[in-house]
PDB file of C-alpha atoms and ligand atoms in Angstrom:
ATOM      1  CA  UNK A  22     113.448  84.490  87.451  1.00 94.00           C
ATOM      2  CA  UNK A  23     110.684  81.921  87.747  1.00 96.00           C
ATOM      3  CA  UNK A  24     109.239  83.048  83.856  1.00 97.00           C
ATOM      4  CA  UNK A  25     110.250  81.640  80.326  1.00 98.00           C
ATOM      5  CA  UNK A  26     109.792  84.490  78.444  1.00 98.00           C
ATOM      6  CA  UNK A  27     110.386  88.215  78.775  1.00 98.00           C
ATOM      7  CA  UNK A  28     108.105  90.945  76.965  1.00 99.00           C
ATOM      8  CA  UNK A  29     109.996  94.236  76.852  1.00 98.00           C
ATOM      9  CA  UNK A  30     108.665  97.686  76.226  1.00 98.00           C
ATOM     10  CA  UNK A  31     110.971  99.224  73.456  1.00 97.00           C
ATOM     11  CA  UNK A  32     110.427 103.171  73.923  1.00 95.00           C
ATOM     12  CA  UNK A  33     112.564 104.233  76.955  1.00 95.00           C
ATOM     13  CA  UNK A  34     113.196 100.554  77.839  1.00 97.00           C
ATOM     14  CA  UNK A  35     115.491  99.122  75.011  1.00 98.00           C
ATOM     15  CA  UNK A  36     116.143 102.501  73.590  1.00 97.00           C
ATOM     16  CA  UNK A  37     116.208 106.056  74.396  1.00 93.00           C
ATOM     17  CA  UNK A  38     113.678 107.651  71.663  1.00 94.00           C
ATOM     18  CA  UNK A  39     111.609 109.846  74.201  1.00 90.00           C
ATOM     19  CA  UNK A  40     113.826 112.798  73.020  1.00 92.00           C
ATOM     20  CA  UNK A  41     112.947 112.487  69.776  1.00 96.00           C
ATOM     21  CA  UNK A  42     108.795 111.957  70.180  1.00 96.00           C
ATOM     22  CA  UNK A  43     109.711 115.058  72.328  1.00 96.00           C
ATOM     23  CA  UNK A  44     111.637 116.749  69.512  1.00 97.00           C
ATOM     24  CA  UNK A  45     109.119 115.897  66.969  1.00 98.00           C
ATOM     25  CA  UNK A  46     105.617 116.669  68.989  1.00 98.00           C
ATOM     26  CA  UNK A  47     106.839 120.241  70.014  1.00 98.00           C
ATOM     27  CA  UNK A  48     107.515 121.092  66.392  1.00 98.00           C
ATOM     28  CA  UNK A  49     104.379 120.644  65.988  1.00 97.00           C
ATOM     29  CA  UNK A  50     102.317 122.004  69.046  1.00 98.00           C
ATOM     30  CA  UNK A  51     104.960 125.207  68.342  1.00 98.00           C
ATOM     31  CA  UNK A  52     103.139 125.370  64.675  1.00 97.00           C
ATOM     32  CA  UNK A  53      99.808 125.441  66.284  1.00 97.00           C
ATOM     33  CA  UNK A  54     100.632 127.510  68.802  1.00 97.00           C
ATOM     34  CA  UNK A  55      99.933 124.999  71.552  1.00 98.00           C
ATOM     35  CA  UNK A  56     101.555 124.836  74.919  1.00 98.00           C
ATOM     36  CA  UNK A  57     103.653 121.595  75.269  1.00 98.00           C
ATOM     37  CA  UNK A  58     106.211 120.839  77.851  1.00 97.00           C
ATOM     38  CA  UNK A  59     108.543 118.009  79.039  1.00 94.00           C
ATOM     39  CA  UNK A  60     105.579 117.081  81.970  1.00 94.00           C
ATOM     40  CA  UNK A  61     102.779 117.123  79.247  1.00 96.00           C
ATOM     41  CA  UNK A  62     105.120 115.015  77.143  1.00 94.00           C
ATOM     42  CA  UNK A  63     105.557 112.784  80.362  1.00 91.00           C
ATOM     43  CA  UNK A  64     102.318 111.298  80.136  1.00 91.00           C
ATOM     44  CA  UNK A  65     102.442 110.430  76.836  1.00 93.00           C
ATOM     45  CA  UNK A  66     104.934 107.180  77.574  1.00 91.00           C
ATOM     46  CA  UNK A  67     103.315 104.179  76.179  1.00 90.00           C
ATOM     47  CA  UNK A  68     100.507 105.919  74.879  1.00 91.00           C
ATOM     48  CA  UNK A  69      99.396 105.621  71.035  1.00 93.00           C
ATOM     49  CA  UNK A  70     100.317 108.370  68.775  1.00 96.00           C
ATOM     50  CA  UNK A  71      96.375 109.457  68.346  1.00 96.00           C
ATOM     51  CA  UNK A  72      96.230 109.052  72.121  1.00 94.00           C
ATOM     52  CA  UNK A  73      99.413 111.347  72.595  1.00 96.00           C
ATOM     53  CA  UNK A  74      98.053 113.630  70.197  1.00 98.00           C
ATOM     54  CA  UNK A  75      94.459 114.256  71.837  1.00 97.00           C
ATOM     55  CA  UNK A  76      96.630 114.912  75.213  1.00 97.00           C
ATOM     56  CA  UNK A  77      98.322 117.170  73.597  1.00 98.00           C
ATOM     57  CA  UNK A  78      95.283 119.120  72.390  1.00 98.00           C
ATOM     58  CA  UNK A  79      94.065 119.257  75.556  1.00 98.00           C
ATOM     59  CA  UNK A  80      95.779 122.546  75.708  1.00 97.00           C
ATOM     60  CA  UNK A  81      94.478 123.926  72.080  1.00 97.00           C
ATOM     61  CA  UNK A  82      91.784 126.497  72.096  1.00 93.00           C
ATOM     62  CA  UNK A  83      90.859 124.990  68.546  1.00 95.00           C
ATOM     63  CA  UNK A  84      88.122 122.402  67.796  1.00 95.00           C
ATOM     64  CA  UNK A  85      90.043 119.931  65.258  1.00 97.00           C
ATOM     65  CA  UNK A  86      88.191 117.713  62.819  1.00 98.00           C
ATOM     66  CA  UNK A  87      89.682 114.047  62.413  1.00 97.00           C
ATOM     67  CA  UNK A  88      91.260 114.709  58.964  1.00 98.00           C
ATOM     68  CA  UNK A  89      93.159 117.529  60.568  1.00 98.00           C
ATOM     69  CA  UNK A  90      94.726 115.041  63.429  1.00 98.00           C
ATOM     70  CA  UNK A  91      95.790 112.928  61.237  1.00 98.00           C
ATOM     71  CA  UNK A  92      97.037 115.434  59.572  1.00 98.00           C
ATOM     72  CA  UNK A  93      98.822 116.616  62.499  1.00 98.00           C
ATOM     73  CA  UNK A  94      99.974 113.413  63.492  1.00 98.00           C
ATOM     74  CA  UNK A  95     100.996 112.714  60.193  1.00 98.00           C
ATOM     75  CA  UNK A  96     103.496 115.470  60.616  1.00 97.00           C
ATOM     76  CA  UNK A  97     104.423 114.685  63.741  1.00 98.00           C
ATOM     77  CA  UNK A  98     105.217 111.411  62.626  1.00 98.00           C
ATOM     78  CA  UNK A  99     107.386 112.142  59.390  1.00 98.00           C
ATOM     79  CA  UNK A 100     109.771 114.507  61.533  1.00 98.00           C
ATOM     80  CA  UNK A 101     109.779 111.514  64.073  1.00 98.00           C
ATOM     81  CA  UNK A 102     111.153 109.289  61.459  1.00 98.00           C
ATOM     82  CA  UNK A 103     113.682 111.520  60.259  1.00 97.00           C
ATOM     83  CA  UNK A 104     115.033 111.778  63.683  1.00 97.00           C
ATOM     84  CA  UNK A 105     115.276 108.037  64.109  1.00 97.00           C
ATOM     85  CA  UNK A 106     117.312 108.172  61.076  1.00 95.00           C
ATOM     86  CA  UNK A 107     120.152 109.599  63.530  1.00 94.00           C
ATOM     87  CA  UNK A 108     120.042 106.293  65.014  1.00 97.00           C
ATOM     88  CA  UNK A 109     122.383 103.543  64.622  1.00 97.00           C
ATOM     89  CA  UNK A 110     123.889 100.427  66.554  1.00 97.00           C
ATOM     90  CA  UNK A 111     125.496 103.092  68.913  1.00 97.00           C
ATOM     91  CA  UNK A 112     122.588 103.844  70.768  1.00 96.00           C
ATOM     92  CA  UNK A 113     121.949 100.453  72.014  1.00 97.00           C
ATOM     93  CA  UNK A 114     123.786 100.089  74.772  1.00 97.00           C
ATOM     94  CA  UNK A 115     126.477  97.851  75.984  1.00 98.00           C
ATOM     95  CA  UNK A 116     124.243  97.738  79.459  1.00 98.00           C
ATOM     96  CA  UNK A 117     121.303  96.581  77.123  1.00 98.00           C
ATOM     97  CA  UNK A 118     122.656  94.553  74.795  1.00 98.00           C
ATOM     98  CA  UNK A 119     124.678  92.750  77.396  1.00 98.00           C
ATOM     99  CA  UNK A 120     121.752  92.212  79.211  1.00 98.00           C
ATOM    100  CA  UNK A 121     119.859  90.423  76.610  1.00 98.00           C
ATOM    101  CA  UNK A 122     122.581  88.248  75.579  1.00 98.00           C
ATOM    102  CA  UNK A 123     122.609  86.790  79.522  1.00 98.00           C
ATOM    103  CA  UNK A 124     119.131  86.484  79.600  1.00 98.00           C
ATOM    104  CA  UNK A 125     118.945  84.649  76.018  1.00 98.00           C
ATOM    105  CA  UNK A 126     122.308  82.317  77.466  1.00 98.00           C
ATOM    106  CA  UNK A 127     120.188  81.074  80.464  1.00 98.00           C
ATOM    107  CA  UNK A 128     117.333  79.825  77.746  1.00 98.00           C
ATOM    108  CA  UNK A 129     114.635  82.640  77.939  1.00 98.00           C
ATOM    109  CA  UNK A 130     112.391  83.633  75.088  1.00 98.00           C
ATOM    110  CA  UNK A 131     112.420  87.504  74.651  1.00 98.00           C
ATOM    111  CA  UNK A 132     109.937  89.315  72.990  1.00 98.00           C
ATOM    112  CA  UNK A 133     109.062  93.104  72.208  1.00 98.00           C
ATOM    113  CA  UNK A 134     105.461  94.697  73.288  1.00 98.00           C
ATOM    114  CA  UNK A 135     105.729  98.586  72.315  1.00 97.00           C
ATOM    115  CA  UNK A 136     102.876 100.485  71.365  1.00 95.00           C
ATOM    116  CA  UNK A 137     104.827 101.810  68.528  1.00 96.00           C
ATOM    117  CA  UNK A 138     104.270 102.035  64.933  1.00 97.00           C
ATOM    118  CA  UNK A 139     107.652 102.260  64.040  1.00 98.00           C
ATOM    119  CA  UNK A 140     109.067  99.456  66.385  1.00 98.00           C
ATOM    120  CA  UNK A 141     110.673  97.600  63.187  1.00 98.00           C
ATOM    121  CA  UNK A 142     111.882 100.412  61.895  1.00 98.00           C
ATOM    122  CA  UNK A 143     114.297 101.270  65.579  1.00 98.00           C
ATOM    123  CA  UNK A 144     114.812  97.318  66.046  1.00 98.00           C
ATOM    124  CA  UNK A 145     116.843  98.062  62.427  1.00 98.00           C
ATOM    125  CA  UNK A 146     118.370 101.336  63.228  1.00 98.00           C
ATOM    126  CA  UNK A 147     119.942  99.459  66.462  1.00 98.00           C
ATOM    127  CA  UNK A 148     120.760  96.489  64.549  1.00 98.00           C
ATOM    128  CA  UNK A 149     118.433  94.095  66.320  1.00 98.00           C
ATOM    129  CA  UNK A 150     116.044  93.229  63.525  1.00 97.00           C
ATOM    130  CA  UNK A 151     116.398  89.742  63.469  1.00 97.00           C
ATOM    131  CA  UNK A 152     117.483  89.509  67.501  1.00 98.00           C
ATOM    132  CA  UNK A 153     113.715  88.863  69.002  1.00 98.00           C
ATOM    133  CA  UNK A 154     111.874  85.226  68.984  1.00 98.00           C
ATOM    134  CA  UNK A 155     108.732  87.724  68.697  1.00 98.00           C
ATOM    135  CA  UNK A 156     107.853  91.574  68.327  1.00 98.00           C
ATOM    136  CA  UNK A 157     104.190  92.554  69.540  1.00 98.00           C
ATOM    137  CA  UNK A 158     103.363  95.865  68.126  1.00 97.00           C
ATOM    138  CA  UNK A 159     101.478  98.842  67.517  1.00 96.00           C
ATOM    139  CA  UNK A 160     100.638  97.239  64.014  1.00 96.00           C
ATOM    140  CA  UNK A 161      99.190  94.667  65.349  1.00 97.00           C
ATOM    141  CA  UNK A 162      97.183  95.627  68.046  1.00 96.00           C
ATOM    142  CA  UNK A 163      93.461  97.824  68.039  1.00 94.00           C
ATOM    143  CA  UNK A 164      93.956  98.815  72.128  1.00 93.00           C
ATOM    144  CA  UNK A 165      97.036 100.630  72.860  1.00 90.00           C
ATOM    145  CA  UNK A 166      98.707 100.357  76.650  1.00 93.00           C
ATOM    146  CA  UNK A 167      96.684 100.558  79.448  1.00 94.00           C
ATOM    147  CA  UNK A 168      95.229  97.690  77.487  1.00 96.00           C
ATOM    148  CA  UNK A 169      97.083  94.477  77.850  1.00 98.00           C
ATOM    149  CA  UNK A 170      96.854  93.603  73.609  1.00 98.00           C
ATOM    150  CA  UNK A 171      99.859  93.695  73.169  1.00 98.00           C
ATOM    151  CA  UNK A 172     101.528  91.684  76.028  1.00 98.00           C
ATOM    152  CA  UNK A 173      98.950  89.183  75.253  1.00 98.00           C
ATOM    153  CA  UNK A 174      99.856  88.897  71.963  1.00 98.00           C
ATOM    154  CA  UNK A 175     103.482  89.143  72.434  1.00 98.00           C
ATOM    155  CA  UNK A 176     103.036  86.023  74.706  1.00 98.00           C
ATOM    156  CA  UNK A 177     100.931  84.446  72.162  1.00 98.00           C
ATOM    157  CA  UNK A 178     103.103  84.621  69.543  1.00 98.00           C
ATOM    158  CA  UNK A 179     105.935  83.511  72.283  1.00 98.00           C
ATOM    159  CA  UNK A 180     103.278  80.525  72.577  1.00 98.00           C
ATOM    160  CA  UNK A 181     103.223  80.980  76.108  1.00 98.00           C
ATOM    161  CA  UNK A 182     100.397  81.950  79.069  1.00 98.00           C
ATOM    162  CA  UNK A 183     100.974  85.604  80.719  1.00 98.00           C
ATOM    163  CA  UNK A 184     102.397  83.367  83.622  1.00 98.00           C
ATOM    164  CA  UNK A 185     104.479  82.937  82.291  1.00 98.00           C
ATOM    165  CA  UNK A 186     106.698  86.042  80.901  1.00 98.00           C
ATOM    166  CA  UNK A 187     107.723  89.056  82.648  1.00 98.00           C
ATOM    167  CA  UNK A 188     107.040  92.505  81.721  1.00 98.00           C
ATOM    168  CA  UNK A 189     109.375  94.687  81.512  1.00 98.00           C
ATOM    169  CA  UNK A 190     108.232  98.879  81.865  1.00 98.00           C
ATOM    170  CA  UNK A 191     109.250 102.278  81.797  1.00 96.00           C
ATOM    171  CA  UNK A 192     105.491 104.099  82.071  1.00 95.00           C
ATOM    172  CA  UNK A 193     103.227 103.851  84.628  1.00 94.00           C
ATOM    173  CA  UNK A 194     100.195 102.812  81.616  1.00 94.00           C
ATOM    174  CA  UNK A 195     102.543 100.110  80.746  1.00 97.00           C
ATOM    175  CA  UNK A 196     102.619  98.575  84.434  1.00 98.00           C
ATOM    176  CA  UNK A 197      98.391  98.746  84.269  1.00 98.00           C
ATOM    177  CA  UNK A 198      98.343  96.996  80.641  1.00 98.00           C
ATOM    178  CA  UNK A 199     100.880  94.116  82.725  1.00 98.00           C
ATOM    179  CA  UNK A 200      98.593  93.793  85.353  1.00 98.00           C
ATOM    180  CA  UNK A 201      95.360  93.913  83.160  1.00 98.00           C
ATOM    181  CA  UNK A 202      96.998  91.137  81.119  1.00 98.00           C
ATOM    182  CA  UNK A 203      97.668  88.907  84.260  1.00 98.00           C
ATOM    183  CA  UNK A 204     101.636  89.098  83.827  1.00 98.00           C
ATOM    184  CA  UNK A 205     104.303  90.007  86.861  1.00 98.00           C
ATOM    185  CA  UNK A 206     106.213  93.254  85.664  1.00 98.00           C
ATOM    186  CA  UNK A 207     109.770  94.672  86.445  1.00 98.00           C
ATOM    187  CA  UNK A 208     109.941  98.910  86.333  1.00 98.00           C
ATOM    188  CA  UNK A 209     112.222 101.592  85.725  1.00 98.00           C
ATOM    189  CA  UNK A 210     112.030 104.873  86.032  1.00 95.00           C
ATOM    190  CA  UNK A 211     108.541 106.036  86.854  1.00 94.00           C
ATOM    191  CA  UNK A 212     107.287 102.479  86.295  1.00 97.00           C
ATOM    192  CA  UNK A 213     109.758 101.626  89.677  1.00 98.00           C
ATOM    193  CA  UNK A 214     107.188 103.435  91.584  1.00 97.00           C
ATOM    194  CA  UNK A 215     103.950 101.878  90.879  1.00 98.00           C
ATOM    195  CA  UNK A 216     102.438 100.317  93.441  1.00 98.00           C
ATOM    196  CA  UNK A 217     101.326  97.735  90.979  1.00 98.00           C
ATOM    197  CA  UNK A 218     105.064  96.802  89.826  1.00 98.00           C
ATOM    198  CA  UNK A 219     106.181  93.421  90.291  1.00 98.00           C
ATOM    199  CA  UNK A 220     110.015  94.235  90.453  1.00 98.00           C
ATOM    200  CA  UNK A 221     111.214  98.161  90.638  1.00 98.00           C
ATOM    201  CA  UNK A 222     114.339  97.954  89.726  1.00 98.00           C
ATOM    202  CA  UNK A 223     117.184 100.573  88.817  1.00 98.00           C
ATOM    203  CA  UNK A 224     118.707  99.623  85.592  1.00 97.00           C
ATOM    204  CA  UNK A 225     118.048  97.049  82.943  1.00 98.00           C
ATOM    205  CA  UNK A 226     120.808  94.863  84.552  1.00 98.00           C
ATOM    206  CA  UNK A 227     118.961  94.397  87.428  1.00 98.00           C
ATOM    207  CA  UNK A 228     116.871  91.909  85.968  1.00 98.00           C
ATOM    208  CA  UNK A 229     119.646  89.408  85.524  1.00 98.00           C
ATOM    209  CA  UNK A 230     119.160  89.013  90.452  1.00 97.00           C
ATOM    210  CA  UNK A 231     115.446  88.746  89.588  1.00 96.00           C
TER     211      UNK A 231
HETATM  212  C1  LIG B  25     105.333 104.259  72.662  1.00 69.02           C
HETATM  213  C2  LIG B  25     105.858 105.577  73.188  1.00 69.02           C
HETATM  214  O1  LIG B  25     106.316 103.285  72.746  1.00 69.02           O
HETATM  215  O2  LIG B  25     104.912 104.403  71.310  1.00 69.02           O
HETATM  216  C3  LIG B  25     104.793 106.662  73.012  1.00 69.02           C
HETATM  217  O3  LIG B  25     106.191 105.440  74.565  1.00 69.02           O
HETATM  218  C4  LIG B  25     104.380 106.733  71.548  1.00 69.02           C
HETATM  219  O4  LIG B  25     105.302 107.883  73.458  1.00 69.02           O
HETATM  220  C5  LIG B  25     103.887 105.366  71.093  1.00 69.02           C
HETATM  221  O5  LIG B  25     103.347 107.705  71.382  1.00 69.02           O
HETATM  222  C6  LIG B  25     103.465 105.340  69.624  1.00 69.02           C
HETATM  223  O6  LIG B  25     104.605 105.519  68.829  1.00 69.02           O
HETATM  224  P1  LIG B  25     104.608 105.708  67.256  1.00 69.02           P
HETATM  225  O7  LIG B  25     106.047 105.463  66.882  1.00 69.02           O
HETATM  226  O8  LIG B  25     103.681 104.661  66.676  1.00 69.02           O
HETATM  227  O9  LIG B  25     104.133 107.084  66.977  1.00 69.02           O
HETATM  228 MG1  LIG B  26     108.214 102.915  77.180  1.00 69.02          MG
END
């Protein structure tokens, strides 16, 4: 690849933890009583966890007041974390890891741009807390994904120009936040289809022939 960096998206990109937001949301839409499905949870890929929640409410009959999201979200969150508790060096896999590994060997700087709160706390489950020259995250950011923030500051704190990392995606709002930002993107999954997306491509190995 023509770039000297690479930004990754962690959720559904690095790791697998869309079960678990799943898990964890419909616990609490069930407690509410709100409809919430595997499509609904779909869109919420990238999103922030307020974000996610309002799209879940979308559904709910009830007016909430802003203590009671964060109430809810709260919840949400705290059966979230115990999930990722299940979590260990296992669940990266050898596809990922090995991946990584090439791309550090031919010189590239990898970072992490996830939308997530809890990004430190997975990078540790999967044993990779130390493994990033930089991790962008929903700590340090005000916009969440469409909004570039955090690829711009995962390439800041890369010290390089959006030119010159590529994104890499698994939701369609993280392809638009790549393309807001001015970098080139690789997708997988539903990020492979957008007709914004740099390089669809099948699997994480892929971008070793980009
Ligand atoms: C993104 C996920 O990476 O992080 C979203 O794709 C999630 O589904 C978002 O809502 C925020 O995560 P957290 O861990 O801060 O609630
Ligand atoms: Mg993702």
């Amino acid at each position: 690849m023509k770039q000297n960096g690479v930004i990754f998206d962690l959720d559904g990109v690095i790791c697998f933890t869309d079960k678990y937001h799943y898990q964890a949301w419909k616990v609490m839409a069930d407690a509410e009583n709100i409809y919430f499905d595997e499509i609904i949870n779909n869109r919420l890929r990238g999103v922030s966890r307020m974000a996610s929640l309002e799209i879940i409410l979308e559904r709910s009959e009830k007016a909430y007041t802003e203590e009671e999201k964060k109430a809810l979200a709260e919840k949400k969150n705290n059966i979230y974390k115990e999930l990722l508790n299940q979590m260990s060096p296992d669940d990266l896999s050898d596809e990922v890891k090995n991946t990584l590994d090439e791309l550090r060997e031919r010189g590239l700087k990898l970072a992490i741009g996830s939308s997530s709160k809890n990004t430190r706390l997975i990078l540790s489950r999967l044993g990779l807390s130390d493994y990033f020259d930089a991790i962008s995250d929903g700590t340090n950011i005000t916009h969440s994904k469409p909004h570039p923030e955090v690829f711009l500051m995962a390439a800041d704190f890369l010290g390089m120009k959006p030119e010159e990392c590529l994104v890499v995606e698994d939701a369609r709002a993280g392809i638009d936040a790549a393309v807001a930002g001015g970098f080139e993107s690789a997708g997988i999954g539903e990020a492979a289809e957008h007709e914004a997306v740099t390089y669809p491509i099948n699997r994480i190995a892929d971008l070793l022939k980009i």
